[in-house]
mmCIF file with all atom_site columns, C-alpha atoms in Angstrom:
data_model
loop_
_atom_site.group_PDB
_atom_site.id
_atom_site.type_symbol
_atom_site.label_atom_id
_atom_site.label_alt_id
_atom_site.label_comp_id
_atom_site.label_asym_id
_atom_site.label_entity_id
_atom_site.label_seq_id
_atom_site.pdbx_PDB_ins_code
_atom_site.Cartn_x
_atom_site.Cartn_y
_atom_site.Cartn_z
_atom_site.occupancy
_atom_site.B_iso_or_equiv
_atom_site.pdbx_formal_charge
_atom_site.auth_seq_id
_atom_site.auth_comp_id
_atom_site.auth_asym_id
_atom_site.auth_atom_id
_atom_site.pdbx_PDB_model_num
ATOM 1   C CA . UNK A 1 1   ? 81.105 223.106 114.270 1.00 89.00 ? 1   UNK A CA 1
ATOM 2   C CA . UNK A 1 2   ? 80.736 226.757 115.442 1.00 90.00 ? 2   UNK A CA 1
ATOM 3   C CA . UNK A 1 3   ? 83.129 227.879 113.166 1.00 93.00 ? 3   UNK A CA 1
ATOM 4   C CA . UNK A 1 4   ? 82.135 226.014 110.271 1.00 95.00 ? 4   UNK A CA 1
ATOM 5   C CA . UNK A 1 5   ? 78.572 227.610 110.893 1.00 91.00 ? 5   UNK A CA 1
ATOM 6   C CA . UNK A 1 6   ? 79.933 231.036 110.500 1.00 94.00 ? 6   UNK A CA 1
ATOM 7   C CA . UNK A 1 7   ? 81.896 230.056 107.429 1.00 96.00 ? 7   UNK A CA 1
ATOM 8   C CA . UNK A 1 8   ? 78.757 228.698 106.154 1.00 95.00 ? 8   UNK A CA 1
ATOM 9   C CA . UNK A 1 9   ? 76.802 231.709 106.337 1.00 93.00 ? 9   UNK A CA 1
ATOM 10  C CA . UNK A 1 10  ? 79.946 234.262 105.322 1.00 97.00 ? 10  UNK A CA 1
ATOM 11  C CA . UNK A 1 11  ? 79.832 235.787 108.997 1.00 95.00 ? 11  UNK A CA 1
ATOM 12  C CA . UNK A 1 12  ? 81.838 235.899 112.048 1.00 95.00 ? 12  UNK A CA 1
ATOM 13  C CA . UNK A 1 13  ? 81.753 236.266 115.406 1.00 94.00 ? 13  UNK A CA 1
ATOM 14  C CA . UNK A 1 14  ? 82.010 240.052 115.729 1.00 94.00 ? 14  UNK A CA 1
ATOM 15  C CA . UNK A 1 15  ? 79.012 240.414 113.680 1.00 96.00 ? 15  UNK A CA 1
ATOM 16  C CA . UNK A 1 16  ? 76.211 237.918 116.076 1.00 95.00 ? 16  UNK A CA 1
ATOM 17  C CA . UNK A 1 17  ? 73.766 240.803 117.306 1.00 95.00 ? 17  UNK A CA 1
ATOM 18  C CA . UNK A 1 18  ? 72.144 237.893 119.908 1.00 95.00 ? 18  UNK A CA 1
ATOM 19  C CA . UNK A 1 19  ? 72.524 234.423 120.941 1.00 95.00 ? 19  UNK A CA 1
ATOM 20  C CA . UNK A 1 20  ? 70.103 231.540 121.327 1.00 95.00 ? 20  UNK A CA 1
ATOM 21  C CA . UNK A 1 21  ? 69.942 228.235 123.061 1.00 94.00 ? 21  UNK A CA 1
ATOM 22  C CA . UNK A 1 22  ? 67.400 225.556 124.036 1.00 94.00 ? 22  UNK A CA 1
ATOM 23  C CA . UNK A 1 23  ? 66.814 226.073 128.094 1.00 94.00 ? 23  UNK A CA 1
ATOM 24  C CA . UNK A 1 24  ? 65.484 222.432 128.313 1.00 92.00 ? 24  UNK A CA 1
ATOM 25  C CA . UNK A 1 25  ? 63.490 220.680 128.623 1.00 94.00 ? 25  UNK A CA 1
ATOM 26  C CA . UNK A 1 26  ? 65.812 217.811 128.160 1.00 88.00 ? 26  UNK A CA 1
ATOM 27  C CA . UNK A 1 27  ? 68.943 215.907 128.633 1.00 85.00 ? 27  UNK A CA 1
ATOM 28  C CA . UNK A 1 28  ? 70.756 217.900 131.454 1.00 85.00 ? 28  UNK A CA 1
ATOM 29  C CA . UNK A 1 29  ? 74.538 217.701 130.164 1.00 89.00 ? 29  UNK A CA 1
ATOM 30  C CA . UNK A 1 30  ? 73.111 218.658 126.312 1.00 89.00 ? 30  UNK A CA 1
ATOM 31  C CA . UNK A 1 31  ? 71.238 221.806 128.088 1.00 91.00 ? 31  UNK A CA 1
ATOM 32  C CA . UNK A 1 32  ? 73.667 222.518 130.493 1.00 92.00 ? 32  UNK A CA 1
ATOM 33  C CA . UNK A 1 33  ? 76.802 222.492 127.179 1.00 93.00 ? 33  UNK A CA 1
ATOM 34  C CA . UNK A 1 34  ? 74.061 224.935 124.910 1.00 92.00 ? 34  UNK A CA 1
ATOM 35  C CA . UNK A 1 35  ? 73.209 227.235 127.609 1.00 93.00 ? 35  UNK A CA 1
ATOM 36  C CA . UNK A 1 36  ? 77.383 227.415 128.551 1.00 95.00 ? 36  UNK A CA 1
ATOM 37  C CA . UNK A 1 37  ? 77.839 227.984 125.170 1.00 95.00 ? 37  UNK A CA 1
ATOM 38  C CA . UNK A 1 38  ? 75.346 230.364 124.429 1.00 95.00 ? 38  UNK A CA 1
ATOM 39  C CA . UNK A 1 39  ? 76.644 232.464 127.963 1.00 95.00 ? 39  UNK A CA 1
ATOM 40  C CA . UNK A 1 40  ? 79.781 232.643 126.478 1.00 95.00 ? 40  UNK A CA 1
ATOM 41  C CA . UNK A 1 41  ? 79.180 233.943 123.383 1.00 96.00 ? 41  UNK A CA 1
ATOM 42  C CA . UNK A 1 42  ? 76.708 236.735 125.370 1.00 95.00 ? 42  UNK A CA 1
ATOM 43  C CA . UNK A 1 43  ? 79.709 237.509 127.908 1.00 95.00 ? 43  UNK A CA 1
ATOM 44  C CA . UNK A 1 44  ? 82.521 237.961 124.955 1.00 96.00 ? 44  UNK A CA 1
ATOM 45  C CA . UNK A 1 45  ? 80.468 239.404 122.221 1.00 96.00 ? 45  UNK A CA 1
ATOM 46  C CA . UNK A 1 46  ? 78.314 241.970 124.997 1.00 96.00 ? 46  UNK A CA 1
ATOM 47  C CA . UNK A 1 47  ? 74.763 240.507 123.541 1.00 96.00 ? 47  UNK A CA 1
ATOM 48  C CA . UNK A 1 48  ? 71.977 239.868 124.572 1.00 95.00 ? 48  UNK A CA 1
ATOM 49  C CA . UNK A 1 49  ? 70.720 236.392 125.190 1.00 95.00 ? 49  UNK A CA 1
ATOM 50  C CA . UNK A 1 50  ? 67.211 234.649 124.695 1.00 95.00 ? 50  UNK A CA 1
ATOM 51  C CA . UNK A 1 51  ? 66.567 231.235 126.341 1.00 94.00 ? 51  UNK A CA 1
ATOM 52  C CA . UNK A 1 52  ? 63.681 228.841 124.276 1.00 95.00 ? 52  UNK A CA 1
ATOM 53  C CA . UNK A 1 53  ? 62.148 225.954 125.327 1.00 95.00 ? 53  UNK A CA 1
ATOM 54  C CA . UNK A 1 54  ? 62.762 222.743 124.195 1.00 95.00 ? 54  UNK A CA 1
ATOM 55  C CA . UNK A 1 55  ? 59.186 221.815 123.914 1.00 96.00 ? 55  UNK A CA 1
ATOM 56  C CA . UNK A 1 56  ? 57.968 224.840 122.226 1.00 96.00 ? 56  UNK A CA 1
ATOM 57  C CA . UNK A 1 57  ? 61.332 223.986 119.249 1.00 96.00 ? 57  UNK A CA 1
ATOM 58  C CA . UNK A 1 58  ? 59.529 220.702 118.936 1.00 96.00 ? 58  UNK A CA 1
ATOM 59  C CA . UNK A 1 59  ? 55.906 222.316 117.779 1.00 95.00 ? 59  UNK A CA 1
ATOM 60  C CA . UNK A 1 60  ? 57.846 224.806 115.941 1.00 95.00 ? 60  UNK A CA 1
ATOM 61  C CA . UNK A 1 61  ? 59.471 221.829 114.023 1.00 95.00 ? 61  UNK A CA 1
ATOM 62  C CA . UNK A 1 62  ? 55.702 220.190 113.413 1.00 93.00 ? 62  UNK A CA 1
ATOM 63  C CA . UNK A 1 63  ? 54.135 223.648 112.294 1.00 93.00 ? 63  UNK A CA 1
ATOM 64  C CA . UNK A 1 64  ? 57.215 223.793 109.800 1.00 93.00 ? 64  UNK A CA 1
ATOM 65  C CA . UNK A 1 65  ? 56.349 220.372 108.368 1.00 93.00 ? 65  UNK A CA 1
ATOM 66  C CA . UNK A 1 66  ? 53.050 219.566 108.656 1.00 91.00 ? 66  UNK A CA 1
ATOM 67  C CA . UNK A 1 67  ? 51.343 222.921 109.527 1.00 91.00 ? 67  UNK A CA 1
ATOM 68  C CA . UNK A 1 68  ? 50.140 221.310 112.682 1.00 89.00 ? 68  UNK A CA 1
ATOM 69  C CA . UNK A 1 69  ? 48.485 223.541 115.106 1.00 92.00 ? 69  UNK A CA 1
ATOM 70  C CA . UNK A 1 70  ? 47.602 221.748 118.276 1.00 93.00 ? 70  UNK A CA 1
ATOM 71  C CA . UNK A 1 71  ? 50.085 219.627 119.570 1.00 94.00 ? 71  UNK A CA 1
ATOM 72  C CA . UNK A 1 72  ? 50.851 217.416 122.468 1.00 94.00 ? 72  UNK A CA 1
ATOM 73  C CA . UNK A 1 73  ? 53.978 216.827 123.248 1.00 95.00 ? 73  UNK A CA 1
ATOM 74  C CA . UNK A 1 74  ? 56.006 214.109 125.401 1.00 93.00 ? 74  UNK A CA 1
ATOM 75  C CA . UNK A 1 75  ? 59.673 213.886 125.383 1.00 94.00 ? 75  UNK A CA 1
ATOM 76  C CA . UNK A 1 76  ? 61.151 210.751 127.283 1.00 92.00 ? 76  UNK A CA 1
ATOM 77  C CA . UNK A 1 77  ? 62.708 211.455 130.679 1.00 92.00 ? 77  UNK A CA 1
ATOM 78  C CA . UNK A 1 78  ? 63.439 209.571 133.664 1.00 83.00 ? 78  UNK A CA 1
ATOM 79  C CA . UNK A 1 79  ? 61.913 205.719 134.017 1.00 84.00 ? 79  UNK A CA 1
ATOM 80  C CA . UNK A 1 80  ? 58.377 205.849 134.018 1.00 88.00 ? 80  UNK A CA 1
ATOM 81  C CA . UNK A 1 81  ? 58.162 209.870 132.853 1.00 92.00 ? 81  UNK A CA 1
ATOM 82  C CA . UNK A 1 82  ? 58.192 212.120 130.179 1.00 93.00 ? 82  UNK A CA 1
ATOM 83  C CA . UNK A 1 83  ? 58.271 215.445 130.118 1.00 94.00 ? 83  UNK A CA 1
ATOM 84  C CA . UNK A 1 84  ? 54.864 217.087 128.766 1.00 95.00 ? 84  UNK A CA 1
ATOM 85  C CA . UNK A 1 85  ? 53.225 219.741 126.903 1.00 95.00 ? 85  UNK A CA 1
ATOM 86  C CA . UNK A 1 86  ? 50.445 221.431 125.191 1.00 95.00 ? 86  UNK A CA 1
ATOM 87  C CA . UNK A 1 87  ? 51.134 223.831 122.217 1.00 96.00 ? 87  UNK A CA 1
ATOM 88  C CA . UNK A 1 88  ? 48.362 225.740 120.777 1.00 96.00 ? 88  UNK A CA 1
ATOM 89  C CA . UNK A 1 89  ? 50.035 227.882 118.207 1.00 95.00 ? 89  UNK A CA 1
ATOM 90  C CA . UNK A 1 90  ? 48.179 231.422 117.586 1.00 88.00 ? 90  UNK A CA 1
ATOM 91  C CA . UNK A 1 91  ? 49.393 233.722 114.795 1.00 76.00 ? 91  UNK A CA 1
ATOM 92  C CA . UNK A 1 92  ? 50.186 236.635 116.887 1.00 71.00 ? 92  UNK A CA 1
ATOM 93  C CA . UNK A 1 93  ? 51.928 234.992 119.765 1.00 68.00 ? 93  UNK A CA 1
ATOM 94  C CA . UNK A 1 94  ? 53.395 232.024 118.216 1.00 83.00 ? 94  UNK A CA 1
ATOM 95  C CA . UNK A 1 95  ? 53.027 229.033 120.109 1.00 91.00 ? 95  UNK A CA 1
ATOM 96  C CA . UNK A 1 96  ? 51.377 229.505 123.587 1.00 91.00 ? 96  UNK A CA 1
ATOM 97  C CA . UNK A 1 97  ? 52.160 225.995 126.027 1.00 93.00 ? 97  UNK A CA 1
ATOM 98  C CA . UNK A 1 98  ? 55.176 226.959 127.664 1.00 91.00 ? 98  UNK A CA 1
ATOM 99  C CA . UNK A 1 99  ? 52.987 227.031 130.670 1.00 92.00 ? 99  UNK A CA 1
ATOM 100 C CA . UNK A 1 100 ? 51.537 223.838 130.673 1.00 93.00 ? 100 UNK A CA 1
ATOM 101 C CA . UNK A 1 101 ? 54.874 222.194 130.389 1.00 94.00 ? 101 UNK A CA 1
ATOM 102 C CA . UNK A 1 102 ? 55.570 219.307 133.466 1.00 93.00 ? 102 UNK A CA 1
ATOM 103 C CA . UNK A 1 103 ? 57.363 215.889 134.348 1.00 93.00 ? 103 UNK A CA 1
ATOM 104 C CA . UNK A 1 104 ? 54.671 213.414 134.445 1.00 92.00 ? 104 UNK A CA 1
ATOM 105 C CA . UNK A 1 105 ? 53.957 209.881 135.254 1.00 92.00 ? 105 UNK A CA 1
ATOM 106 C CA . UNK A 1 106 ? 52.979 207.780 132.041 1.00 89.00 ? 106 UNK A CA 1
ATOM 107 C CA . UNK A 1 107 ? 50.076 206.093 133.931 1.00 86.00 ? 107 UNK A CA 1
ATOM 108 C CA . UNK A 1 108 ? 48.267 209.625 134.392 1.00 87.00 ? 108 UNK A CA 1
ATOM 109 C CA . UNK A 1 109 ? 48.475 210.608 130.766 1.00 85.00 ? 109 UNK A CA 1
ATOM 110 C CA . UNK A 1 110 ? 45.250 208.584 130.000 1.00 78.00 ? 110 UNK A CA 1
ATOM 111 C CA . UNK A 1 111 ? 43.483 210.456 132.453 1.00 81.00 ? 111 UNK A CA 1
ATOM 112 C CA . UNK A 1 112 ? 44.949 213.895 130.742 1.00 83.00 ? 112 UNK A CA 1
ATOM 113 C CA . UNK A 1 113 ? 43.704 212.714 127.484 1.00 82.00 ? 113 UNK A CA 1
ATOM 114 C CA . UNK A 1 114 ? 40.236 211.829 128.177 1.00 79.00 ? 114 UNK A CA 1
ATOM 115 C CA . UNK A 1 115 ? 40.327 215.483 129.026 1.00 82.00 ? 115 UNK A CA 1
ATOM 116 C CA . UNK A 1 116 ? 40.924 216.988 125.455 1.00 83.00 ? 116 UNK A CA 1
ATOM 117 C CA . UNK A 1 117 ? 37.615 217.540 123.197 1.00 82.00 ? 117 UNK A CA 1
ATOM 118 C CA . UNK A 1 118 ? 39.473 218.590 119.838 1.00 84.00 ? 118 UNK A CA 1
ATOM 119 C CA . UNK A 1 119 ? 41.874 216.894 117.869 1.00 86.00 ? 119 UNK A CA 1
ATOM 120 C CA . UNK A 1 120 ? 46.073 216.918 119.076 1.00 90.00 ? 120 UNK A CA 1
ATOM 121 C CA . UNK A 1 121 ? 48.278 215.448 117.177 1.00 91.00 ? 121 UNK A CA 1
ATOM 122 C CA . UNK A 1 122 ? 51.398 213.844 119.281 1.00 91.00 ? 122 UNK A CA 1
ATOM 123 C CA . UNK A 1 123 ? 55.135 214.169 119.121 1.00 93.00 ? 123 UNK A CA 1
ATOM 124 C CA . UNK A 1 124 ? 57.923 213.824 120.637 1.00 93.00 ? 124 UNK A CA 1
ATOM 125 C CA . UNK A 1 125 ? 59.678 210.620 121.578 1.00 93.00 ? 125 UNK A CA 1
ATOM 126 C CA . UNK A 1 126 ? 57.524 209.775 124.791 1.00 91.00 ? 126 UNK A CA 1
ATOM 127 C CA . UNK A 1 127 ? 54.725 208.091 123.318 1.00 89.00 ? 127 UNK A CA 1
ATOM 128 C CA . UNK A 1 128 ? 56.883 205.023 121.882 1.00 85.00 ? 128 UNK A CA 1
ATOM 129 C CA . UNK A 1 129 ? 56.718 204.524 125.718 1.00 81.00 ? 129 UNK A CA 1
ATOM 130 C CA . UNK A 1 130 ? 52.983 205.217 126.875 1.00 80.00 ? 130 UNK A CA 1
ATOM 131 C CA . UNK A 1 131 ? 50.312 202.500 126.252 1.00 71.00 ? 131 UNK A CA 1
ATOM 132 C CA . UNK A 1 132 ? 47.545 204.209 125.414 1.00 64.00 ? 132 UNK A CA 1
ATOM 133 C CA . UNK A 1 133 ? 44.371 202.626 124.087 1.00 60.00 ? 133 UNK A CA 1
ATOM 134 C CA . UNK A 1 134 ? 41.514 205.018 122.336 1.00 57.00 ? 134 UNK A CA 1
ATOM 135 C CA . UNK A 1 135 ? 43.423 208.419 122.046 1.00 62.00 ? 135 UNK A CA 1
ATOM 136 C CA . UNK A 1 136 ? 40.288 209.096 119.012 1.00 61.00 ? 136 UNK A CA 1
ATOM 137 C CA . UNK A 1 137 ? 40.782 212.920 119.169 1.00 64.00 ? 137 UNK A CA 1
ATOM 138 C CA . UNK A 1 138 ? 44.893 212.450 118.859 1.00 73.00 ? 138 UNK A CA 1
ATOM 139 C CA . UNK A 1 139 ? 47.449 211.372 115.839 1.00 80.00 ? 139 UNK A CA 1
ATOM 140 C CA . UNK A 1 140 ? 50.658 210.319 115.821 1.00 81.00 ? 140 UNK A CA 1
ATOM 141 C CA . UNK A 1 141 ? 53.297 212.204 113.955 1.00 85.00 ? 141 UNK A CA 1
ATOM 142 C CA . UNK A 1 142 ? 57.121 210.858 113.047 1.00 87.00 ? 142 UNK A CA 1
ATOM 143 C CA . UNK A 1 143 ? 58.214 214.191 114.963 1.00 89.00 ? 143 UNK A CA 1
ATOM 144 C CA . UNK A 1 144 ? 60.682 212.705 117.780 1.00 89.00 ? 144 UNK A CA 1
ATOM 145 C CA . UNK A 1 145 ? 63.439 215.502 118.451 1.00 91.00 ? 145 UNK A CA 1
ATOM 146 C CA . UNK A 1 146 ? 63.945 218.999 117.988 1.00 93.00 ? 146 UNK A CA 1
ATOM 147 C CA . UNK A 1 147 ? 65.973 220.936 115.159 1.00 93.00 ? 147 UNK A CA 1
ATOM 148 C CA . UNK A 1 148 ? 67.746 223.962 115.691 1.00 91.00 ? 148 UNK A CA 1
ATOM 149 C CA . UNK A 1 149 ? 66.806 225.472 112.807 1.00 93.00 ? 149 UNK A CA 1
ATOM 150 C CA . UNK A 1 150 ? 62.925 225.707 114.585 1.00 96.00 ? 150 UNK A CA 1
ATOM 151 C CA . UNK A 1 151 ? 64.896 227.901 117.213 1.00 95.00 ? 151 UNK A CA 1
ATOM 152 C CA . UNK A 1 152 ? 65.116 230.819 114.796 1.00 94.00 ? 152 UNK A CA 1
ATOM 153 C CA . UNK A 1 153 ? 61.493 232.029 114.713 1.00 94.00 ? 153 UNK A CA 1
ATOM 154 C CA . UNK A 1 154 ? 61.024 231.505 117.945 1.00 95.00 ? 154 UNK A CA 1
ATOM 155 C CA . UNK A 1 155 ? 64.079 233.557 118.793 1.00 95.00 ? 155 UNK A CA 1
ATOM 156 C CA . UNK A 1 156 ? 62.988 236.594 115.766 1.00 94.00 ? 156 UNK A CA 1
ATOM 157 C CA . UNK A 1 157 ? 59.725 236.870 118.061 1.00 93.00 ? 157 UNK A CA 1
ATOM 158 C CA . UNK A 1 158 ? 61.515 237.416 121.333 1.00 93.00 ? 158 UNK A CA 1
ATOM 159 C CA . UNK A 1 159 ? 63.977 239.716 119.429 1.00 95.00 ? 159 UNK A CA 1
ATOM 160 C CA . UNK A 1 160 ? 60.414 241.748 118.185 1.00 93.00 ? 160 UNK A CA 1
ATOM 161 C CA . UNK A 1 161 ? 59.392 241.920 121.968 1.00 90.00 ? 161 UNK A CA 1
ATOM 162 C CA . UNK A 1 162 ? 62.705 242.548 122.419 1.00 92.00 ? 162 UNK A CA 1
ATOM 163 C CA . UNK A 1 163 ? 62.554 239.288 125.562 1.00 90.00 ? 163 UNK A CA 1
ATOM 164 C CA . UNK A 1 164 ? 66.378 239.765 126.009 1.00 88.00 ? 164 UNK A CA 1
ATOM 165 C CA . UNK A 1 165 ? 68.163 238.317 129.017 1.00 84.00 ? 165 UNK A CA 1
ATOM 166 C CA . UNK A 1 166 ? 71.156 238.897 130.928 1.00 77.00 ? 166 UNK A CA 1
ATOM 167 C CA . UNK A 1 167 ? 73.705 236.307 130.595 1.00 83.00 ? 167 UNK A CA 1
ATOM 168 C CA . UNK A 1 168 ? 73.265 235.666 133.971 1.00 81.00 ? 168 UNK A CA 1
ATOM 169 C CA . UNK A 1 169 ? 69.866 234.921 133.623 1.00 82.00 ? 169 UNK A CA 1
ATOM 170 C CA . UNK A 1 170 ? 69.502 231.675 131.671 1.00 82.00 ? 170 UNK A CA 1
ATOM 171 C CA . UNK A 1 171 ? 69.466 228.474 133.618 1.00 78.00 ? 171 UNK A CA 1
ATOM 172 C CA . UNK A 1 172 ? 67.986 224.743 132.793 1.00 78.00 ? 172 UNK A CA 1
ATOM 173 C CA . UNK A 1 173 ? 64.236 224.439 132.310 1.00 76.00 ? 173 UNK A CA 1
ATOM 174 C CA . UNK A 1 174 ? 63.725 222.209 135.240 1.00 67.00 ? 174 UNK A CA 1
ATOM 175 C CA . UNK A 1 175 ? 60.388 220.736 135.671 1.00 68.00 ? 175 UNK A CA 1
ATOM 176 C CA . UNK A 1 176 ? 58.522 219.437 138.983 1.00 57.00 ? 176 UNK A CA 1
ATOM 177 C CA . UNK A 1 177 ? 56.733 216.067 138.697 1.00 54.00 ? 177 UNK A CA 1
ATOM 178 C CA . UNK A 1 178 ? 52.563 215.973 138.299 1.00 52.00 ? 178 UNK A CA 1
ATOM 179 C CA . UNK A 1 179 ? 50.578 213.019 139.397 1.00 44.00 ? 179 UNK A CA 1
#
């Protein structure tokens, strides 16, 4: 697939300035596979590396079609859990959420919602499992997944701030559970 990439875009390997992969949240043996990859690739080809969140791919991918701007975002995870977060995007910075991102309990996302004043609109694939009655200030959108095409402006704006990691550095986006 790699290889068929480059061929795609008339490059090769010699000629990749940086490398980018999805740090999770997510499936651990999809993350864990990118992130190897992506190590790899910074080891061999001596470049840099820049780690993006899952989450923050997934509001890139709803600003892309929709123009959406405030977004809250569940992605399913274990039983009973999703994994949770809330993307303002802001045109100097991007998207700002990566630090409201957390495993939570389904049963405590009403109580986070009656909490919102403004309109959200919802994505990811964890609401098909919440039960939610009267969301009024939230809309559902068909955005379930990420794309890795939403990784590239994400990555072009660390590349500007020049947010450049060691190899070393990049590990899973692990989450710790909220009640």
């Amino acid at each position: 697939m790699i290889k068929q990439i480059l061929k795609n875009a008339d490059i090769t390997l010699r000629e990749l300035n940086y490398v980018a992969c999805s740090k999770g949240p997510g499936r651990f043996t999809g993350i864990r596979i990118a992130i190897g990859i992506a190590q790899s690739f910074s080891l061999s080809l001596k470049i840099p590396i820049l780690d993006i969140s899952t989450l923050s791919i997934i509001a890139e991918k709803a600003w892309r079609k929709y123009k959406i701007k405030k977004i809250l975002i569940a992605i399913s995870a274990k039983l009973g859990q999703v994994y949770w977060g809330e993307y303002i995007r802001h045109d100097i910075s991007l998207w700002i959420g990566e630090k409201t991102e957390s495993l939570i309990h389904i049963n405590t996302i009403e109580k986070k919602m009656k909490n919102f004043k403004e309109k959200w609109t919802l994505v990811g694939d964890g609401w098909e499992k919440i039960k939610f009655n009267n969301f009024s200030i939230s809309k559902k959108s068909k955005i379930l997944y990420p794309n890795a095409q939403d990784i590239i402006p994400l990555a072009l704006f660390k590349i500007k701030k020049k947010e450049f990691l060691h190899f070393t550095e990049v590990s899973n986006n692990y989450l710790d559970t909220l009640f």
